[in-house]
Short mmCIF file of N, CA and C in Angstrom, two decimals:
data_model
loop_
_atom_site.label_atom_id
_atom_site.label_comp_id
_atom_site.label_asym_id
_atom_site.label_seq_id
_atom_site.Cartn_x
_atom_site.Cartn_y
_atom_site.Cartn_z
N MET A 1 -9.27 -18.44 8.85
CA MET A 1 -8.95 -19.59 9.71
C MET A 1 -7.90 -20.48 9.05
N LYS A 2 -7.17 -21.17 9.92
CA LYS A 2 -6.16 -22.09 9.40
C LYS A 2 -6.65 -23.54 9.50
N PHE A 3 -6.39 -24.29 8.45
CA PHE A 3 -6.76 -25.70 8.44
C PHE A 3 -5.55 -26.55 8.08
N LEU A 4 -5.54 -27.77 8.60
CA LEU A 4 -4.55 -28.76 8.19
C LEU A 4 -5.21 -29.70 7.20
N ALA A 5 -4.61 -29.85 6.01
CA ALA A 5 -5.11 -30.83 5.05
C ALA A 5 -4.15 -32.01 5.02
N GLU A 6 -4.69 -33.20 5.12
CA GLU A 6 -3.88 -34.43 5.00
C GLU A 6 -4.38 -35.19 3.79
N ILE A 7 -3.48 -35.44 2.86
CA ILE A 7 -3.87 -36.07 1.59
C ILE A 7 -3.18 -37.41 1.45
N GLU A 8 -3.97 -38.47 1.29
CA GLU A 8 -3.44 -39.82 1.09
C GLU A 8 -3.57 -40.17 -0.38
N ILE A 9 -2.45 -40.51 -0.99
CA ILE A 9 -2.47 -40.87 -2.41
C ILE A 9 -2.02 -42.32 -2.55
N LEU A 10 -2.82 -43.13 -3.25
CA LEU A 10 -2.47 -44.54 -3.45
C LEU A 10 -2.64 -44.92 -4.91
N PRO A 11 -1.88 -45.91 -5.37
CA PRO A 11 -2.11 -46.42 -6.73
C PRO A 11 -3.55 -46.93 -6.82
N LYS A 12 -4.22 -46.72 -7.97
CA LYS A 12 -5.58 -47.23 -8.14
C LYS A 12 -5.59 -48.75 -8.03
N LYS A 13 -6.65 -49.28 -7.43
CA LYS A 13 -6.79 -50.73 -7.31
C LYS A 13 -6.70 -51.38 -8.69
N GLY A 14 -5.96 -52.48 -8.78
CA GLY A 14 -5.88 -53.20 -10.05
C GLY A 14 -4.71 -52.75 -10.89
N LEU A 15 -4.18 -51.56 -10.59
CA LEU A 15 -3.00 -51.12 -11.33
C LEU A 15 -1.74 -51.65 -10.66
N LEU A 16 -0.70 -51.77 -11.43
CA LEU A 16 0.57 -52.27 -10.94
C LEU A 16 1.11 -51.42 -9.79
N ASP A 17 1.55 -52.07 -8.73
CA ASP A 17 2.18 -51.36 -7.62
C ASP A 17 3.46 -52.10 -7.25
N PRO A 18 4.51 -51.92 -8.05
CA PRO A 18 5.73 -52.71 -7.85
C PRO A 18 6.37 -52.50 -6.47
N GLN A 19 6.29 -51.25 -5.94
CA GLN A 19 6.84 -51.01 -4.61
C GLN A 19 6.07 -51.80 -3.55
N GLY A 20 4.74 -51.79 -3.69
CA GLY A 20 3.91 -52.55 -2.75
C GLY A 20 4.22 -54.03 -2.80
N LYS A 21 4.37 -54.56 -4.02
CA LYS A 21 4.70 -55.99 -4.19
C LYS A 21 6.03 -56.30 -3.52
N ALA A 22 7.03 -55.42 -3.74
CA ALA A 22 8.36 -55.65 -3.17
C ALA A 22 8.29 -55.67 -1.65
N VAL A 23 7.53 -54.73 -1.08
CA VAL A 23 7.42 -54.69 0.38
C VAL A 23 6.70 -55.94 0.90
N THR A 24 5.61 -56.32 0.22
CA THR A 24 4.89 -57.54 0.63
C THR A 24 5.84 -58.73 0.68
N HIS A 25 6.65 -58.88 -0.36
CA HIS A 25 7.55 -60.03 -0.42
C HIS A 25 8.68 -59.95 0.60
N SER A 26 8.97 -58.76 1.13
CA SER A 26 10.04 -58.62 2.12
C SER A 26 9.57 -58.94 3.54
N MET A 27 8.27 -58.97 3.75
CA MET A 27 7.76 -59.12 5.12
C MET A 27 8.25 -60.40 5.81
N PRO A 28 8.19 -61.58 5.14
CA PRO A 28 8.66 -62.79 5.84
C PRO A 28 10.12 -62.68 6.28
N SER A 29 10.93 -61.93 5.56
CA SER A 29 12.35 -61.82 5.92
C SER A 29 12.57 -61.03 7.20
N ILE A 30 11.56 -60.25 7.64
CA ILE A 30 11.68 -59.60 8.95
C ILE A 30 10.77 -60.29 9.97
N GLY A 31 10.39 -61.53 9.66
CA GLY A 31 9.64 -62.34 10.63
C GLY A 31 8.15 -62.11 10.64
N LEU A 32 7.61 -61.43 9.62
CA LEU A 32 6.16 -61.19 9.58
C LEU A 32 5.52 -62.00 8.46
N ASN A 33 4.79 -63.05 8.86
CA ASN A 33 4.15 -63.91 7.85
C ASN A 33 2.65 -63.64 7.75
N ASN A 34 2.17 -62.63 8.45
CA ASN A 34 0.73 -62.35 8.48
C ASN A 34 0.37 -61.05 7.76
N VAL A 35 1.25 -60.60 6.86
CA VAL A 35 1.02 -59.34 6.16
C VAL A 35 0.84 -59.59 4.66
N ASN A 36 -0.20 -58.96 4.09
CA ASN A 36 -0.47 -59.11 2.66
C ASN A 36 -0.92 -57.80 2.04
N GLU A 37 -0.92 -57.78 0.71
CA GLU A 37 -1.54 -56.67 -0.03
C GLU A 37 -1.01 -55.31 0.39
N VAL A 38 0.30 -55.18 0.48
CA VAL A 38 0.88 -53.88 0.81
C VAL A 38 0.74 -52.93 -0.39
N CYS A 39 0.27 -51.73 -0.15
CA CYS A 39 0.24 -50.68 -1.18
C CYS A 39 1.09 -49.51 -0.70
N VAL A 40 1.89 -48.99 -1.60
CA VAL A 40 2.77 -47.88 -1.23
C VAL A 40 2.37 -46.63 -2.02
N GLY A 41 2.07 -45.57 -1.29
CA GLY A 41 1.69 -44.32 -1.94
C GLY A 41 2.36 -43.15 -1.26
N ARG A 42 1.75 -41.98 -1.37
CA ARG A 42 2.33 -40.78 -0.78
C ARG A 42 1.38 -40.16 0.24
N PHE A 43 1.97 -39.48 1.22
CA PHE A 43 1.18 -38.79 2.23
C PHE A 43 1.64 -37.35 2.27
N ILE A 44 0.73 -36.42 2.08
CA ILE A 44 1.10 -35.01 1.98
C ILE A 44 0.26 -34.20 2.94
N THR A 45 0.90 -33.36 3.74
CA THR A 45 0.16 -32.46 4.62
C THR A 45 0.46 -31.01 4.23
N MET A 46 -0.50 -30.13 4.49
CA MET A 46 -0.27 -28.70 4.21
C MET A 46 -1.17 -27.85 5.09
N GLU A 47 -0.75 -26.63 5.33
CA GLU A 47 -1.60 -25.67 6.04
C GLU A 47 -2.30 -24.80 5.02
N ILE A 48 -3.60 -24.63 5.22
CA ILE A 48 -4.39 -23.84 4.27
C ILE A 48 -5.11 -22.73 5.02
N GLU A 49 -4.99 -21.53 4.52
CA GLU A 49 -5.71 -20.37 5.07
C GLU A 49 -7.01 -20.26 4.29
N ALA A 50 -8.15 -20.43 4.97
CA ALA A 50 -9.42 -20.40 4.25
C ALA A 50 -10.54 -19.95 5.18
N ALA A 51 -11.67 -19.53 4.58
CA ALA A 51 -12.78 -19.00 5.37
C ALA A 51 -13.59 -20.12 6.01
N SER A 52 -13.57 -21.29 5.41
CA SER A 52 -14.37 -22.40 5.92
C SER A 52 -13.69 -23.73 5.60
N GLU A 53 -14.17 -24.78 6.26
CA GLU A 53 -13.64 -26.12 5.99
C GLU A 53 -13.89 -26.50 4.53
N ALA A 54 -15.05 -26.12 4.01
CA ALA A 54 -15.37 -26.45 2.62
C ALA A 54 -14.40 -25.78 1.65
N GLU A 55 -14.05 -24.53 1.94
CA GLU A 55 -13.10 -23.82 1.08
C GLU A 55 -11.71 -24.45 1.17
N ALA A 56 -11.32 -24.87 2.38
CA ALA A 56 -10.02 -25.54 2.55
C ALA A 56 -9.99 -26.86 1.76
N HIS A 57 -11.12 -27.56 1.81
CA HIS A 57 -11.20 -28.83 1.07
C HIS A 57 -11.06 -28.60 -0.42
N GLU A 58 -11.69 -27.55 -0.89
CA GLU A 58 -11.62 -27.20 -2.32
C GLU A 58 -10.17 -26.89 -2.73
N THR A 59 -9.46 -26.15 -1.88
CA THR A 59 -8.06 -25.83 -2.16
C THR A 59 -7.21 -27.11 -2.22
N ALA A 60 -7.40 -28.00 -1.23
CA ALA A 60 -6.63 -29.25 -1.20
C ALA A 60 -6.96 -30.10 -2.42
N ASP A 61 -8.22 -30.07 -2.83
CA ASP A 61 -8.64 -30.86 -3.98
C ASP A 61 -7.99 -30.33 -5.26
N LYS A 62 -7.93 -29.02 -5.39
CA LYS A 62 -7.29 -28.40 -6.56
C LYS A 62 -5.79 -28.74 -6.59
N ALA A 63 -5.13 -28.64 -5.40
CA ALA A 63 -3.71 -28.98 -5.32
C ALA A 63 -3.48 -30.45 -5.72
N SER A 64 -4.38 -31.33 -5.26
CA SER A 64 -4.22 -32.75 -5.57
C SER A 64 -4.37 -33.00 -7.06
N LYS A 65 -5.42 -32.43 -7.64
CA LYS A 65 -5.72 -32.66 -9.06
C LYS A 65 -4.66 -32.06 -9.97
N LYS A 66 -4.21 -30.84 -9.65
CA LYS A 66 -3.33 -30.12 -10.57
C LYS A 66 -1.86 -30.44 -10.38
N LEU A 67 -1.49 -30.88 -9.15
CA LEU A 67 -0.06 -30.97 -8.87
C LEU A 67 0.37 -32.28 -8.22
N LEU A 68 -0.43 -32.78 -7.26
CA LEU A 68 0.09 -33.84 -6.39
C LEU A 68 -0.18 -35.25 -6.90
N ALA A 69 -1.38 -35.49 -7.41
CA ALA A 69 -1.74 -36.85 -7.80
C ALA A 69 -1.75 -37.00 -9.31
N ASN A 70 -1.42 -38.18 -9.77
CA ASN A 70 -1.56 -38.52 -11.18
C ASN A 70 -2.87 -39.29 -11.31
N LEU A 71 -3.91 -38.61 -11.81
CA LEU A 71 -5.26 -39.19 -11.75
C LEU A 71 -5.45 -40.40 -12.65
N ILE A 72 -4.56 -40.59 -13.60
CA ILE A 72 -4.63 -41.79 -14.44
C ILE A 72 -4.32 -43.03 -13.60
N MET A 73 -3.33 -42.90 -12.73
CA MET A 73 -2.83 -44.07 -12.01
C MET A 73 -3.12 -44.04 -10.52
N GLU A 74 -3.52 -42.90 -10.01
CA GLU A 74 -3.64 -42.78 -8.55
C GLU A 74 -5.01 -42.26 -8.12
N GLN A 75 -5.39 -42.64 -6.89
CA GLN A 75 -6.58 -42.09 -6.25
C GLN A 75 -6.14 -41.37 -4.99
N TYR A 76 -6.93 -40.38 -4.56
CA TYR A 76 -6.54 -39.67 -3.35
C TYR A 76 -7.72 -39.41 -2.44
N LYS A 77 -7.40 -39.19 -1.16
CA LYS A 77 -8.41 -38.93 -0.14
C LYS A 77 -7.92 -37.75 0.68
N ILE A 78 -8.84 -36.83 1.00
CA ILE A 78 -8.45 -35.61 1.73
C ILE A 78 -9.13 -35.58 3.09
N ARG A 79 -8.37 -35.25 4.12
CA ARG A 79 -8.95 -35.00 5.46
C ARG A 79 -8.61 -33.56 5.85
N ILE A 80 -9.62 -32.81 6.32
CA ILE A 80 -9.39 -31.43 6.75
C ILE A 80 -9.65 -31.31 8.25
N THR A 81 -8.74 -30.68 8.97
CA THR A 81 -8.93 -30.43 10.40
C THR A 81 -8.66 -28.95 10.66
N ALA A 82 -9.47 -28.32 11.48
CA ALA A 82 -9.21 -26.93 11.87
C ALA A 82 -7.99 -26.88 12.78
N LEU A 83 -7.16 -25.85 12.62
CA LEU A 83 -5.96 -25.74 13.47
C LEU A 83 -6.18 -24.71 14.58
N MET B 1 -8.70 -62.88 12.45
CA MET B 1 -9.40 -61.73 11.89
C MET B 1 -8.47 -60.94 10.97
N LYS B 2 -9.10 -60.25 10.01
CA LYS B 2 -8.30 -59.41 9.11
C LYS B 2 -8.42 -57.95 9.49
N PHE B 3 -7.30 -57.25 9.45
CA PHE B 3 -7.29 -55.82 9.76
C PHE B 3 -6.61 -55.07 8.61
N LEU B 4 -7.03 -53.82 8.43
CA LEU B 4 -6.34 -52.92 7.51
C LEU B 4 -5.47 -51.99 8.34
N ALA B 5 -4.18 -51.95 8.02
CA ALA B 5 -3.29 -50.98 8.68
C ALA B 5 -2.97 -49.87 7.69
N GLU B 6 -3.11 -48.63 8.14
CA GLU B 6 -2.73 -47.47 7.32
C GLU B 6 -1.61 -46.75 8.04
N ILE B 7 -0.49 -46.59 7.38
CA ILE B 7 0.69 -46.02 8.02
C ILE B 7 1.07 -44.72 7.31
N GLU B 8 1.11 -43.63 8.07
CA GLU B 8 1.51 -42.33 7.54
C GLU B 8 2.93 -42.05 7.98
N ILE B 9 3.81 -41.81 7.04
CA ILE B 9 5.21 -41.52 7.36
C ILE B 9 5.55 -40.12 6.88
N LEU B 10 6.09 -39.29 7.78
CA LEU B 10 6.45 -37.91 7.42
C LEU B 10 7.87 -37.61 7.91
N PRO B 11 8.56 -36.68 7.24
CA PRO B 11 9.85 -36.23 7.76
C PRO B 11 9.64 -35.64 9.15
N LYS B 12 10.58 -35.87 10.09
CA LYS B 12 10.47 -35.29 11.42
C LYS B 12 10.47 -33.77 11.33
N LYS B 13 9.67 -33.13 12.19
CA LYS B 13 9.60 -31.67 12.21
C LYS B 13 11.01 -31.10 12.41
N GLY B 14 11.33 -30.05 11.67
CA GLY B 14 12.63 -29.41 11.84
C GLY B 14 13.69 -29.98 10.92
N LEU B 15 13.44 -31.18 10.40
CA LEU B 15 14.40 -31.74 9.45
C LEU B 15 14.07 -31.25 8.04
N LEU B 16 15.07 -31.26 7.22
CA LEU B 16 14.93 -30.81 5.84
C LEU B 16 13.88 -31.63 5.08
N ASP B 17 12.99 -30.95 4.35
CA ASP B 17 12.00 -31.65 3.52
C ASP B 17 11.99 -30.96 2.16
N PRO B 18 13.00 -31.25 1.33
CA PRO B 18 13.14 -30.52 0.06
C PRO B 18 11.93 -30.71 -0.86
N GLN B 19 11.33 -31.91 -0.84
CA GLN B 19 10.14 -32.14 -1.67
C GLN B 19 8.99 -31.24 -1.21
N GLY B 20 8.81 -31.16 0.11
CA GLY B 20 7.76 -30.30 0.66
C GLY B 20 7.98 -28.84 0.28
N LYS B 21 9.22 -28.39 0.40
CA LYS B 21 9.55 -27.00 0.04
C LYS B 21 9.23 -26.75 -1.43
N ALA B 22 9.62 -27.69 -2.29
CA ALA B 22 9.39 -27.53 -3.73
C ALA B 22 7.89 -27.43 -4.02
N VAL B 23 7.10 -28.28 -3.36
CA VAL B 23 5.66 -28.25 -3.60
C VAL B 23 5.07 -26.94 -3.07
N THR B 24 5.50 -26.50 -1.89
CA THR B 24 5.02 -25.23 -1.34
C THR B 24 5.26 -24.10 -2.34
N HIS B 25 6.47 -24.05 -2.90
CA HIS B 25 6.80 -22.97 -3.82
C HIS B 25 6.06 -23.06 -5.15
N SER B 26 5.54 -24.25 -5.47
CA SER B 26 4.81 -24.41 -6.74
C SER B 26 3.35 -23.98 -6.63
N MET B 27 2.84 -23.86 -5.43
CA MET B 27 1.41 -23.61 -5.25
C MET B 27 0.92 -22.33 -5.95
N PRO B 28 1.65 -21.19 -5.81
CA PRO B 28 1.16 -19.98 -6.49
C PRO B 28 1.04 -20.17 -8.00
N SER B 29 1.91 -21.00 -8.58
CA SER B 29 1.86 -21.18 -10.04
C SER B 29 0.62 -21.93 -10.50
N ILE B 30 -0.09 -22.61 -9.59
CA ILE B 30 -1.38 -23.20 -9.98
C ILE B 30 -2.54 -22.40 -9.36
N GLY B 31 -2.22 -21.16 -8.96
CA GLY B 31 -3.29 -20.26 -8.53
C GLY B 31 -3.66 -20.38 -7.06
N LEU B 32 -2.84 -21.07 -6.27
CA LEU B 32 -3.17 -21.22 -4.85
C LEU B 32 -2.18 -20.42 -4.01
N ASN B 33 -2.66 -19.31 -3.44
CA ASN B 33 -1.78 -18.47 -2.63
C ASN B 33 -2.05 -18.64 -1.14
N ASN B 34 -2.91 -19.59 -0.79
CA ASN B 34 -3.28 -19.77 0.62
C ASN B 34 -2.74 -21.07 1.21
N VAL B 35 -1.69 -21.63 0.58
CA VAL B 35 -1.14 -22.91 1.04
C VAL B 35 0.28 -22.72 1.55
N ASN B 36 0.57 -23.31 2.73
CA ASN B 36 1.90 -23.20 3.32
C ASN B 36 2.32 -24.51 3.95
N GLU B 37 3.61 -24.59 4.28
CA GLU B 37 4.11 -25.70 5.10
C GLU B 37 3.73 -27.07 4.55
N VAL B 38 3.96 -27.27 3.26
CA VAL B 38 3.67 -28.59 2.69
C VAL B 38 4.74 -29.59 3.14
N CYS B 39 4.32 -30.76 3.61
CA CYS B 39 5.26 -31.85 3.94
C CYS B 39 4.91 -33.05 3.07
N VAL B 40 5.93 -33.67 2.52
CA VAL B 40 5.70 -34.81 1.64
C VAL B 40 6.30 -36.06 2.27
N GLY B 41 5.46 -37.06 2.46
CA GLY B 41 5.92 -38.32 3.03
C GLY B 41 5.34 -39.50 2.28
N ARG B 42 5.26 -40.64 2.95
CA ARG B 42 4.73 -41.84 2.31
C ARG B 42 3.49 -42.34 3.04
N PHE B 43 2.62 -43.01 2.27
CA PHE B 43 1.41 -43.60 2.83
C PHE B 43 1.39 -45.06 2.44
N ILE B 44 1.31 -45.94 3.43
CA ILE B 44 1.40 -47.37 3.16
C ILE B 44 0.22 -48.08 3.79
N THR B 45 -0.46 -48.92 3.02
CA THR B 45 -1.55 -49.71 3.59
C THR B 45 -1.19 -51.19 3.47
N MET B 46 -1.72 -52.00 4.37
CA MET B 46 -1.49 -53.44 4.29
C MET B 46 -2.60 -54.19 5.00
N GLU B 47 -2.82 -55.42 4.59
CA GLU B 47 -3.76 -56.29 5.29
C GLU B 47 -2.99 -57.17 6.26
N ILE B 48 -3.48 -57.24 7.49
CA ILE B 48 -2.80 -58.03 8.52
C ILE B 48 -3.77 -59.06 9.10
N GLU B 49 -3.33 -60.30 9.15
CA GLU B 49 -4.11 -61.37 9.78
C GLU B 49 -3.65 -61.44 11.23
N ALA B 50 -4.56 -61.17 12.16
CA ALA B 50 -4.15 -61.15 13.57
C ALA B 50 -5.35 -61.50 14.45
N ALA B 51 -5.05 -61.87 15.71
CA ALA B 51 -6.10 -62.29 16.64
C ALA B 51 -6.84 -61.08 17.21
N SER B 52 -6.18 -59.95 17.28
CA SER B 52 -6.79 -58.76 17.88
C SER B 52 -6.24 -57.50 17.23
N GLU B 53 -6.93 -56.38 17.50
CA GLU B 53 -6.46 -55.11 16.98
C GLU B 53 -5.07 -54.78 17.54
N ALA B 54 -4.85 -55.11 18.82
CA ALA B 54 -3.55 -54.83 19.44
C ALA B 54 -2.44 -55.61 18.74
N GLU B 55 -2.73 -56.86 18.40
CA GLU B 55 -1.72 -57.68 17.72
C GLU B 55 -1.44 -57.13 16.32
N ALA B 56 -2.50 -56.67 15.62
CA ALA B 56 -2.32 -56.08 14.29
C ALA B 56 -1.47 -54.81 14.39
N HIS B 57 -1.73 -54.03 15.44
CA HIS B 57 -0.96 -52.79 15.64
C HIS B 57 0.52 -53.12 15.85
N GLU B 58 0.76 -54.16 16.63
CA GLU B 58 2.14 -54.58 16.91
C GLU B 58 2.86 -55.00 15.62
N THR B 59 2.14 -55.71 14.77
CA THR B 59 2.72 -56.14 13.48
C THR B 59 3.05 -54.92 12.61
N ALA B 60 2.11 -53.98 12.51
CA ALA B 60 2.34 -52.78 11.69
C ALA B 60 3.50 -51.96 12.25
N ASP B 61 3.60 -51.94 13.58
CA ASP B 61 4.68 -51.20 14.22
C ASP B 61 6.04 -51.83 13.90
N LYS B 62 6.08 -53.15 13.95
CA LYS B 62 7.33 -53.86 13.63
C LYS B 62 7.72 -53.62 12.17
N ALA B 63 6.73 -53.69 11.27
CA ALA B 63 7.00 -53.45 9.86
C ALA B 63 7.52 -52.03 9.64
N SER B 64 6.93 -51.06 10.35
CA SER B 64 7.36 -49.67 10.20
C SER B 64 8.79 -49.49 10.68
N LYS B 65 9.07 -50.02 11.88
CA LYS B 65 10.40 -49.84 12.48
C LYS B 65 11.48 -50.55 11.69
N LYS B 66 11.19 -51.78 11.23
CA LYS B 66 12.25 -52.60 10.63
C LYS B 66 12.41 -52.36 9.14
N LEU B 67 11.34 -51.88 8.47
CA LEU B 67 11.39 -51.87 7.01
C LEU B 67 10.94 -50.56 6.38
N LEU B 68 9.87 -49.96 6.91
CA LEU B 68 9.22 -48.89 6.15
C LEU B 68 9.73 -47.49 6.46
N ALA B 69 9.97 -47.20 7.73
CA ALA B 69 10.36 -45.84 8.11
C ALA B 69 11.84 -45.78 8.46
N ASN B 70 12.42 -44.64 8.21
CA ASN B 70 13.78 -44.35 8.65
C ASN B 70 13.67 -43.51 9.92
N LEU B 71 13.86 -44.16 11.07
CA LEU B 71 13.52 -43.50 12.34
C LEU B 71 14.43 -42.32 12.67
N ILE B 72 15.57 -42.24 12.02
CA ILE B 72 16.45 -41.08 12.23
C ILE B 72 15.78 -39.82 11.68
N MET B 73 15.16 -39.97 10.51
CA MET B 73 14.66 -38.80 9.81
C MET B 73 13.13 -38.72 9.74
N GLU B 74 12.46 -39.82 10.04
CA GLU B 74 11.02 -39.85 9.82
C GLU B 74 10.25 -40.26 11.08
N GLN B 75 9.00 -39.80 11.14
CA GLN B 75 8.07 -40.25 12.19
C GLN B 75 6.90 -40.94 11.49
N TYR B 76 6.24 -41.83 12.21
CA TYR B 76 5.11 -42.52 11.59
C TYR B 76 3.94 -42.63 12.54
N LYS B 77 2.76 -42.84 11.96
CA LYS B 77 1.52 -42.98 12.71
C LYS B 77 0.76 -44.15 12.10
N ILE B 78 0.17 -44.98 12.95
CA ILE B 78 -0.52 -46.18 12.47
C ILE B 78 -2.00 -46.10 12.81
N ARG B 79 -2.86 -46.42 11.84
CA ARG B 79 -4.30 -46.58 12.11
C ARG B 79 -4.70 -48.01 11.77
N ILE B 80 -5.43 -48.66 12.67
CA ILE B 80 -5.87 -50.04 12.42
C ILE B 80 -7.39 -50.07 12.33
N THR B 81 -7.93 -50.72 11.30
CA THR B 81 -9.38 -50.88 11.15
C THR B 81 -9.68 -52.36 10.90
N ALA B 82 -10.69 -52.89 11.55
CA ALA B 82 -11.09 -54.28 11.28
C ALA B 82 -11.71 -54.36 9.89
N LEU B 83 -11.44 -55.44 9.16
CA LEU B 83 -12.00 -55.61 7.80
C LEU B 83 -13.17 -56.59 7.82
#
């Protein structure tokens, strides 16, 4: 079966997020004064061929740990959907 | 009320995604031969002070259009959750 994995990667809470800070500070200049705490991370999607949703999740988790996320500075969340 | 906006930004389908291609080609080297079609984009979260979910969505949409996404090359999706 084919699955779609969607992986959200964000800087860990409390760690420096200079991109997020820069975006937060730019909001008033585009007329938005009601926006705070912007965090900027990465969003990665992939197609996974696997026997079950659990196996697809395991594959996405391995890809995140070994290649996509920097676990010292980042946290990630995985969503799996059958295709 | 406070809302959390989560914005997923991806390269438009059919457009070049060199980062995605590079990640796809790296998968076998970490032992994953069942992964294809990797797309790499950005994930942005923010807190929005708004009267309603619709108003929060409108704010996140304006931020995406004016500042966060490049609409020529990228598409985005917004999720709003009450905090």
